[in-house]
C-alpha positions as a printed Julia matrix, in Angstrom:
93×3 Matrix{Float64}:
  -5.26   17.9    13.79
  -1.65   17.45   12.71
  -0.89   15.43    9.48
   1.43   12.74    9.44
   2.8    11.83    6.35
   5.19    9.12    6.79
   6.81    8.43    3.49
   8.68    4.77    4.65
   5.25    3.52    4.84
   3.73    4.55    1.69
   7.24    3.27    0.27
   6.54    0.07    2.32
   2.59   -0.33    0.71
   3.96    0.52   -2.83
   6.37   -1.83   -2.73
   3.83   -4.58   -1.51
   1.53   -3.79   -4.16
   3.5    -5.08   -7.08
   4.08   -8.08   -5.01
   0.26   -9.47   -4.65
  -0.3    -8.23   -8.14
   2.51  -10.25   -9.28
   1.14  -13.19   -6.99
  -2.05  -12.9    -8.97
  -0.15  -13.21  -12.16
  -1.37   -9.7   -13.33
   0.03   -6.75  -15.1
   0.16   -3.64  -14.32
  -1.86   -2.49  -16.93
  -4.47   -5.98  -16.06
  -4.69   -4.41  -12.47
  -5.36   -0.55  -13.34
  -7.81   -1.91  -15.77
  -9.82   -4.26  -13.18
  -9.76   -1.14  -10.48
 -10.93    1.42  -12.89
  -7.75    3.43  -12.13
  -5.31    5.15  -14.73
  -1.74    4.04  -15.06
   0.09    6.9   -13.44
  -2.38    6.29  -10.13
  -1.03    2.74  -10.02
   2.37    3.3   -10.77
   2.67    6.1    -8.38
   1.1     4.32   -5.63
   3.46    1.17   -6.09
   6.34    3.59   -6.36
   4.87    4.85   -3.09
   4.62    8.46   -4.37
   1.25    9.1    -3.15
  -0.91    8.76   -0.2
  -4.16    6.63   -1.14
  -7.24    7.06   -0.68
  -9.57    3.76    1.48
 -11.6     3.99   -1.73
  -8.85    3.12   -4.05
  -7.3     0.83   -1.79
 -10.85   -1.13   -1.51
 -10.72   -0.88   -5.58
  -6.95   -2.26   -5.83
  -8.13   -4.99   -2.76
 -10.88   -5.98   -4.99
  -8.99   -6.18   -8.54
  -6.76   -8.47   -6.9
  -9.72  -10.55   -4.97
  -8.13  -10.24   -2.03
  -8.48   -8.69    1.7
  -8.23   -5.0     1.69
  -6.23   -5.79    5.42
  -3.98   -7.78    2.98
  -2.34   -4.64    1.46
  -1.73   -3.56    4.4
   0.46   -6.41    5.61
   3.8    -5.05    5.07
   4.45   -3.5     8.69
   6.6    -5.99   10.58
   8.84   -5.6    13.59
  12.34   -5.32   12.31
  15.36   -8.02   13.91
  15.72   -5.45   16.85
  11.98   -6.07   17.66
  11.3    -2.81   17.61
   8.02   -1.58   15.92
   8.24    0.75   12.69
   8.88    4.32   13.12
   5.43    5.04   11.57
   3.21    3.3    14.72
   5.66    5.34   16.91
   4.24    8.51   15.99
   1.01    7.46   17.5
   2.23    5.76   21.07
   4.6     9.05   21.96
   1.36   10.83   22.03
């Protein structure tokens, strides 16, 4: 199986993770602290430096008593309409 590692989406979930946290009125540190994660996991991950794991994404989903779909809800078509390069990969297959 080939990997895919497509870094404008882990940009695109980082980036969307300091928003709901911020919508939950919690701190960075208040977040790691609720998911039982360190401070460099957290702050890579919303820097969108590393690929997650489901299990930490369930932890973050639940620290923030939301959806896990919800951190996931950053892929939108652009103002061409086209979808993001990263669902691409998987319909020239």
């Amino acid at each position: 199986m080939t990997k895919i590692r497509d870094n404008s989406s882990l940009k695109r979930f980082g980036s969307n993770l300091p928003r709901l946290r911020e919508s939950k009125g919690l701190s960075q540190e208040e977040l790691y602290f609720r998911a039982n994660l360190s401070k460099n996991q957290v702050g890579n991950i919303e820097r969108g430096e590393v690929n997650t794991t489901i299990s930490i994404a369930y932890a973050l989903a639940q620290a923030l008593e939301i959806e896990v779909s919800e951190l996931f809800q950053f892929e939108k078509m652009d103002f061409q309409g086209n979808l993001p390069s990263f669902w691409l990969l998987f319909i020239k297959r």
